PDB file of C-alpha atoms and ligand atoms in Angstrom:
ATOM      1  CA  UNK A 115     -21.853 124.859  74.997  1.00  0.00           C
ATOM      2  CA  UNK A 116     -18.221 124.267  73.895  1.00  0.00           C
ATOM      3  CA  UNK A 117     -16.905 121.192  75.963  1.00  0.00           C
ATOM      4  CA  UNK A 118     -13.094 121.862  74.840  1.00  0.00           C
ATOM      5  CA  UNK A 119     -10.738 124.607  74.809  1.00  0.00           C
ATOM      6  CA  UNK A 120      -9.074 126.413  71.813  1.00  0.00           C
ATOM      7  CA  UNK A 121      -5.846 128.234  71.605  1.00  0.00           C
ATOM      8  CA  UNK A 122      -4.690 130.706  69.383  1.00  0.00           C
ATOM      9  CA  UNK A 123      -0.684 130.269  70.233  1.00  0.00           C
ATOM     10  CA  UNK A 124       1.845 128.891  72.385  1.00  0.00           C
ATOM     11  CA  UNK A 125       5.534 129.908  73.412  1.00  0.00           C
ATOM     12  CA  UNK A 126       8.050 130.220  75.669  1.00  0.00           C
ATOM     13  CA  UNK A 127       8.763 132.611  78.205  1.00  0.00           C
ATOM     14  CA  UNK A 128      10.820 133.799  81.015  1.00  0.00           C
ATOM     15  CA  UNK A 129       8.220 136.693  82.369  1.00  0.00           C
ATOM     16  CA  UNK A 130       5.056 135.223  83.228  1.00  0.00           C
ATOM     17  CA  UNK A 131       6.471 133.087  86.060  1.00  0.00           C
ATOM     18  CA  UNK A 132       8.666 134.150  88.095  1.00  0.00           C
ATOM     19  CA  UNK A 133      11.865 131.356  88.403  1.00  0.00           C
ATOM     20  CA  UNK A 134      10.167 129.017  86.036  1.00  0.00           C
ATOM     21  CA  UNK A 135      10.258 128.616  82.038  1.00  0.00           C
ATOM     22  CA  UNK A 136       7.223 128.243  80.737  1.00  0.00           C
ATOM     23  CA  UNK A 137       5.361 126.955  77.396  1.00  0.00           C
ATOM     24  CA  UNK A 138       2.694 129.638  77.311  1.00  0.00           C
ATOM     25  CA  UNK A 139      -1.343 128.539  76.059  1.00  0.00           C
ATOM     26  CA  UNK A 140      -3.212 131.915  74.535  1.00  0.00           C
ATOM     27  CA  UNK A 141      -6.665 130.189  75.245  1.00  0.00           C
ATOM     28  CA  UNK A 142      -9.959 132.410  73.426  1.00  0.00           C
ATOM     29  CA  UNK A 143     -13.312 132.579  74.626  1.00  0.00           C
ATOM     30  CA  UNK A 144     -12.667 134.905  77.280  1.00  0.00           C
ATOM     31  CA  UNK A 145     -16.060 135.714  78.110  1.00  0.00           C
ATOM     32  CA  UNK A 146     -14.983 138.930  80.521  1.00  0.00           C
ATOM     33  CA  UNK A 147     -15.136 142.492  78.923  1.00  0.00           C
ATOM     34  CA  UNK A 148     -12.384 144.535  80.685  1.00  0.00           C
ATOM     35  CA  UNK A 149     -12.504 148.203  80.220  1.00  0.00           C
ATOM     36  CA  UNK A 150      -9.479 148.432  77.747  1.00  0.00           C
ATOM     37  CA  UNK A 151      -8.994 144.839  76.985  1.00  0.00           C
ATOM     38  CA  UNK A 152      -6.063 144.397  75.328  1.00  0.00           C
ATOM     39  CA  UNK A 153      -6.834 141.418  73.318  1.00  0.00           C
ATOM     40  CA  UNK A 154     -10.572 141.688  72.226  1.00  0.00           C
ATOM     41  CA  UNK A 155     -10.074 139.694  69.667  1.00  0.00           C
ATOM     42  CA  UNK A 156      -9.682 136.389  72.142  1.00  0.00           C
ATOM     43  CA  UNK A 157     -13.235 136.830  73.437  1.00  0.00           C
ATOM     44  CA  UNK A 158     -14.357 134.656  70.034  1.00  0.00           C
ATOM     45  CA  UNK A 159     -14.632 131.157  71.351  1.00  0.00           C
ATOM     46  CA  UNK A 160     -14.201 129.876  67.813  1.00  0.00           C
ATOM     47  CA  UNK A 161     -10.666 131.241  67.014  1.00  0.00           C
ATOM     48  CA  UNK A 162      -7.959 129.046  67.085  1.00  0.00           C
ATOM     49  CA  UNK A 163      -7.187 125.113  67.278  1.00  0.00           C
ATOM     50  CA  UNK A 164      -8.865 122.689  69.759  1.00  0.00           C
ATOM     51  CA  UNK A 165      -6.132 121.955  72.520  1.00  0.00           C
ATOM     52  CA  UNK A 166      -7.054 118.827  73.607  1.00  0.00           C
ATOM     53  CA  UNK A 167      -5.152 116.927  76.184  1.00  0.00           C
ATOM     54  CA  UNK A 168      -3.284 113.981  73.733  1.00  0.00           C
ATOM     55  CA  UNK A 169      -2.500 116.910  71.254  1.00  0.00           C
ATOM     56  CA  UNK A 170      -1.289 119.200  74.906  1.00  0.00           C
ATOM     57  CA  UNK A 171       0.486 115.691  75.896  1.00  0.00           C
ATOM     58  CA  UNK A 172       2.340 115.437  72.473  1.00  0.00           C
ATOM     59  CA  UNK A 173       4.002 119.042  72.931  1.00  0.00           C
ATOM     60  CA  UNK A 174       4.585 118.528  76.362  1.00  0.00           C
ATOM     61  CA  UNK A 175       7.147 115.688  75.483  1.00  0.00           C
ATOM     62  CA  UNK A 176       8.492 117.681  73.077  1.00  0.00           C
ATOM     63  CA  UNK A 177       9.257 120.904  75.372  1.00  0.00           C
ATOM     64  CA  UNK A 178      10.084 117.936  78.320  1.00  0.00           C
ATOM     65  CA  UNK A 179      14.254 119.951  78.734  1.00  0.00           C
ATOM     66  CA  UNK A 180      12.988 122.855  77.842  1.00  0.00           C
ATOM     67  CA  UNK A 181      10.260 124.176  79.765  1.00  0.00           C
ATOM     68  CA  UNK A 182       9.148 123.894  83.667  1.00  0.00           C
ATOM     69  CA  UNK A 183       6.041 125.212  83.473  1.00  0.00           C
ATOM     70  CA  UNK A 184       2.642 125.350  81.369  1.00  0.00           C
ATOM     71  CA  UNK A 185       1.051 128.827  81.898  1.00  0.00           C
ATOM     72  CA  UNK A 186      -2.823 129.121  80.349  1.00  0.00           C
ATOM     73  CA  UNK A 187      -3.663 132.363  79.824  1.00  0.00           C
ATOM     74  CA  UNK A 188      -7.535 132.074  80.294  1.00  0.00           C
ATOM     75  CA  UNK A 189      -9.688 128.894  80.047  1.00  0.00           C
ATOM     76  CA  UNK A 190     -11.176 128.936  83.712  1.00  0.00           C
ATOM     77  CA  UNK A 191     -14.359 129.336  81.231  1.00  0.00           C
ATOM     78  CA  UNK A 192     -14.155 126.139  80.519  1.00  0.00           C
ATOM     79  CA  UNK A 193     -13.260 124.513  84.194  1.00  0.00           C
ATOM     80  CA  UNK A 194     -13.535 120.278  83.717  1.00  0.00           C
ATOM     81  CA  UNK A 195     -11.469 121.245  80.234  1.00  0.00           C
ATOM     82  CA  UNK A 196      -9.002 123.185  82.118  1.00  0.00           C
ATOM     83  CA  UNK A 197      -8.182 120.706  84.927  1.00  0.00           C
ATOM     84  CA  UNK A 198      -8.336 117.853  82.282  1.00  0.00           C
ATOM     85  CA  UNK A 199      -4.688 120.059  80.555  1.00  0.00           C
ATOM     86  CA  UNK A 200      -3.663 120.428  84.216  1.00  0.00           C
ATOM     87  CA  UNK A 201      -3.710 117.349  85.370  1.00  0.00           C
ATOM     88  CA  UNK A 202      -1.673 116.270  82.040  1.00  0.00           C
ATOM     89  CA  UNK A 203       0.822 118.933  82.958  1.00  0.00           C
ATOM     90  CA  UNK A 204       1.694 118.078  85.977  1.00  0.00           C
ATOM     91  CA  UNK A 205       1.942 114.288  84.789  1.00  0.00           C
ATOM     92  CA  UNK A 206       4.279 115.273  82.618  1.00  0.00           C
ATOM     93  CA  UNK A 207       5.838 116.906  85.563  1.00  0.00           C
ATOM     94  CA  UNK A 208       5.291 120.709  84.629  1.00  0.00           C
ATOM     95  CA  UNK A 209       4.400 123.439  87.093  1.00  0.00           C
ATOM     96  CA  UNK A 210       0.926 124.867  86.298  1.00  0.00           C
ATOM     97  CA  UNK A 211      -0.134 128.435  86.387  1.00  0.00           C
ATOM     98  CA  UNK A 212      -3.085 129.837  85.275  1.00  0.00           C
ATOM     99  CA  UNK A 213      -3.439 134.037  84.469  1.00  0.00           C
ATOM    100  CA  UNK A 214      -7.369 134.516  84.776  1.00  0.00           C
ATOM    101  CA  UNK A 215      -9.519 138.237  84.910  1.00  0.00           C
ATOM    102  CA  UNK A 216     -11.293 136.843  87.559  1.00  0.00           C
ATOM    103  CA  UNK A 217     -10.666 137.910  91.341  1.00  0.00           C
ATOM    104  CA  UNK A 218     -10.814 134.631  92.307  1.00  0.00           C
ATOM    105  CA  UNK A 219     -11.336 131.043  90.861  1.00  0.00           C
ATOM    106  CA  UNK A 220     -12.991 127.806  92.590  1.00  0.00           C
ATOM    107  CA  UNK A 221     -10.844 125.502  94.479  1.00  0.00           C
ATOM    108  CA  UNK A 222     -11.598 122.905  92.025  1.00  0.00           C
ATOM    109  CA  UNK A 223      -9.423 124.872  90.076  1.00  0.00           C
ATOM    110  CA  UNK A 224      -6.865 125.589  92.499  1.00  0.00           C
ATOM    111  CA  UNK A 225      -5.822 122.173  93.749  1.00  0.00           C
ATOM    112  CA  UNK A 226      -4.552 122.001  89.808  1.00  0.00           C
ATOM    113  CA  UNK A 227      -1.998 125.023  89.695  1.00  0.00           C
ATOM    114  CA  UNK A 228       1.101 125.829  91.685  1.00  0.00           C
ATOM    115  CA  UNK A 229       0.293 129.970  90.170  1.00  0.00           C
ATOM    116  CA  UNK A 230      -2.449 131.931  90.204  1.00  0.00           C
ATOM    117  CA  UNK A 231      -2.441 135.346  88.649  1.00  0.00           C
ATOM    118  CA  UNK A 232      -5.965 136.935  89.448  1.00  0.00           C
ATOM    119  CA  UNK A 233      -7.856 140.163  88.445  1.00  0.00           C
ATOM    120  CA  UNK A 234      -9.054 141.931  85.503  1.00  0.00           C
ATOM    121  CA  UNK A 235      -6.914 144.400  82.938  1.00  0.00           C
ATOM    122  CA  UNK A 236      -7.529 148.102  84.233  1.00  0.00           C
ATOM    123  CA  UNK A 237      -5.898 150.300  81.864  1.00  0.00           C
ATOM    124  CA  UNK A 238      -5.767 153.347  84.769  1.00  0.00           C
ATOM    125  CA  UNK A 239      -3.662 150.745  87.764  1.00  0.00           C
ATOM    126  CA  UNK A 240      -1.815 148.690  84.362  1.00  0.00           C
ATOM    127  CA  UNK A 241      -0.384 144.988  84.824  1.00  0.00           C
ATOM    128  CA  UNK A 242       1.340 142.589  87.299  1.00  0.00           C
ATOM    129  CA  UNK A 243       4.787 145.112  86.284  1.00  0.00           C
ATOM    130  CA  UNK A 244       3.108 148.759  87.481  1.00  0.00           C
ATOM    131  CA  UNK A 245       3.563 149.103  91.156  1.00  0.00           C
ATOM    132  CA  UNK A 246      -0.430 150.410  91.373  1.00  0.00           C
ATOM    133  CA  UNK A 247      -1.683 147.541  89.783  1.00  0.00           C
ATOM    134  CA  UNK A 248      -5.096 145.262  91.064  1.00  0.00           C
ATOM    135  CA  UNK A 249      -3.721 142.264  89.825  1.00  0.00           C
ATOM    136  CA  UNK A 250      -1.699 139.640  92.137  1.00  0.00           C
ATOM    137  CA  UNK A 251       0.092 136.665  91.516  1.00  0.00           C
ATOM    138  CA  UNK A 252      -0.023 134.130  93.808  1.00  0.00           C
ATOM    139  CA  UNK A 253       2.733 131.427  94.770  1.00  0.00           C
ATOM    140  CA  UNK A 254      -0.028 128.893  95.343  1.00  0.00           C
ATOM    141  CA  UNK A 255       2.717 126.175  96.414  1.00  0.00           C
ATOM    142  CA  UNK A 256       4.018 128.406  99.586  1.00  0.00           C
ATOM    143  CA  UNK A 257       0.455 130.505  99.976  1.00  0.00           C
ATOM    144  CA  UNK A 258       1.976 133.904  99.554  1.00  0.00           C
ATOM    145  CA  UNK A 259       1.388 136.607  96.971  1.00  0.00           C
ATOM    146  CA  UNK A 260       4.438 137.107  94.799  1.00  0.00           C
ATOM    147  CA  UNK A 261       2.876 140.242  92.891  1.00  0.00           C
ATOM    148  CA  UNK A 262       6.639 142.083  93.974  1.00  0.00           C
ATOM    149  CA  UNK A 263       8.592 139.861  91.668  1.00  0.00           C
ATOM    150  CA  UNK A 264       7.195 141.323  88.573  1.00  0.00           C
ATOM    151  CA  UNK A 265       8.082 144.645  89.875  1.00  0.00           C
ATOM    152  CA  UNK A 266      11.610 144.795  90.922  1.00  0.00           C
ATOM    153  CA  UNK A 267      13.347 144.714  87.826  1.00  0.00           C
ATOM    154  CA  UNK A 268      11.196 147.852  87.106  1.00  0.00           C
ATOM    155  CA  UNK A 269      12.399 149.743  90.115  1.00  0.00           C
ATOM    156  CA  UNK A 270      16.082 148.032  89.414  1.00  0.00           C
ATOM    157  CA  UNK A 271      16.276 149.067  85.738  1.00  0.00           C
ATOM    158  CA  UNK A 272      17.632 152.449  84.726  1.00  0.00           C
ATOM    159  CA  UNK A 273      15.665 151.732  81.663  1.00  0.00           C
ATOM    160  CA  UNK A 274      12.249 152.107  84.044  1.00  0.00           C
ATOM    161  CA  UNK A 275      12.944 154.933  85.916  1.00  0.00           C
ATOM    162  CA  UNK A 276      10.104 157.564  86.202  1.00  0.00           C
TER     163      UNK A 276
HETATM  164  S1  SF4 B 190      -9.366 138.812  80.876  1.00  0.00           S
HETATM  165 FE1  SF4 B 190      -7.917 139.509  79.274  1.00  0.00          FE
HETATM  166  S2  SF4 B 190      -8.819 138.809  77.314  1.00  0.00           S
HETATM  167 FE2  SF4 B 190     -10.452 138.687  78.898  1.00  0.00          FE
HETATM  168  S3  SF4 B 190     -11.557 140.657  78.692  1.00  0.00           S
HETATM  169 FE3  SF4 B 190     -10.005 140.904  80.310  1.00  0.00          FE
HETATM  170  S4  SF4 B 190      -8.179 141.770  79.248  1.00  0.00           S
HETATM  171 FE4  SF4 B 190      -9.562 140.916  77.667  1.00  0.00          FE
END
C-alpha cells in the first residue's frame, strides 16, 4: 500500500471556501466510484507527483501573502499522510479544508481541518452550488453547516436564474 499522497495540480481559488483564499491540492487515488464521477481519471493512485510534506512546506512559504487556506480535494484515503500535510498547514498558519465523497470522516481527521465538505457527486441533486444537493460543507471551527454560502450568489445572480 502507497504510504504517501500524489497530486495531479494545485491553484488558487476564491470558490471552494467560503471567505478564505485557498492553494487548492487535486490529490488521485480516489478509491470511491460515484455514479457520474466527474473526474475518473483521479481514481489512478499513480498519476501525478508525490506531495510530500517538505516539498507541501516549500510552496506553502511561497503562497505565505497569498493564500489563507490549503484545500485537499481527496486524500482521506491515505489518513496518517493526510494529517502529516495538515499539520504542516496549519504550522505554516493556513486554514485547512478537506472536500471528501465520504459522508463522514474519522475524528482523527477532523481535529486537522477548520472545513469539511462531505458526500459523494450525484449527478441527479449536482454540487455544493444546486440548492438540491447531498453534499454539505461544514464550518468545522464554529460547528455549523455552511452548505448556503455556495448557494446565494446563485439565487443573487441574474446570470442563475431558472
Ligand atoms: S469522490 Fe470525486 S473523484 Fe472520487 S469517485 Fe466521487 S466524484 Fe469521482
Amino acid at each position: 500500500m502507497n504510504s504517501h499522497l500524489r497530486y495531479v495540480c494545485h491553484t488558487v481559488g476564491t470558490l471552494e471556501v467560503p471567505d478564505e483564499i485557498s492553494l487548492i491540492y487535486t490529490l488521485s487515488g480516489c478509491p470511491l466510484r460515484c455514479t457520474g464521477c466527474h473526474s475518473a481519471d483521479l481514481r489512478n493512485p499513480n498519476l501525478g507527483r508525490i506531495l510530500d510534506p517538505v516539498a507541501l512546506a516549500a510552496v506553502l512559504d511561497r503562497y505565505a501573502s497569498l493564500a489563507t487556506c490549503v484545500c485537499f480535494l481527496g486524500g482521506e484515503w491515505q489518513p496518517d499522510a493526510l494529517i502529516k500535510l495538515l499539520r504542516v498547514s496549519r504550522a505554516k498558519s493556513f486554514a485547512t479544508c478537506l472536500y471528501t465523497g465520504l459522508e463522514g470522516v474519522d475524528d482523527t481527521l477532523t481535529v486537522h481541518l477548520d472545513y469539511l465538505k462531505l458526500g459523494p457527486f450525484l449527478p441527479a441533486r449536482g454540487g455544493l452550488d444546486r440548492p438540491g444537493t447531498n453534499q454539505r460543507f461544514i464550518d468545522l471551527r464554529r460547528g455549523i453547516d455552511i452548505t448556503h454560502r455556495f448557494q446565494r450568489h446563485i439565487t443573487q445572480n441574474p446570470m442563475f436564474a431558472a
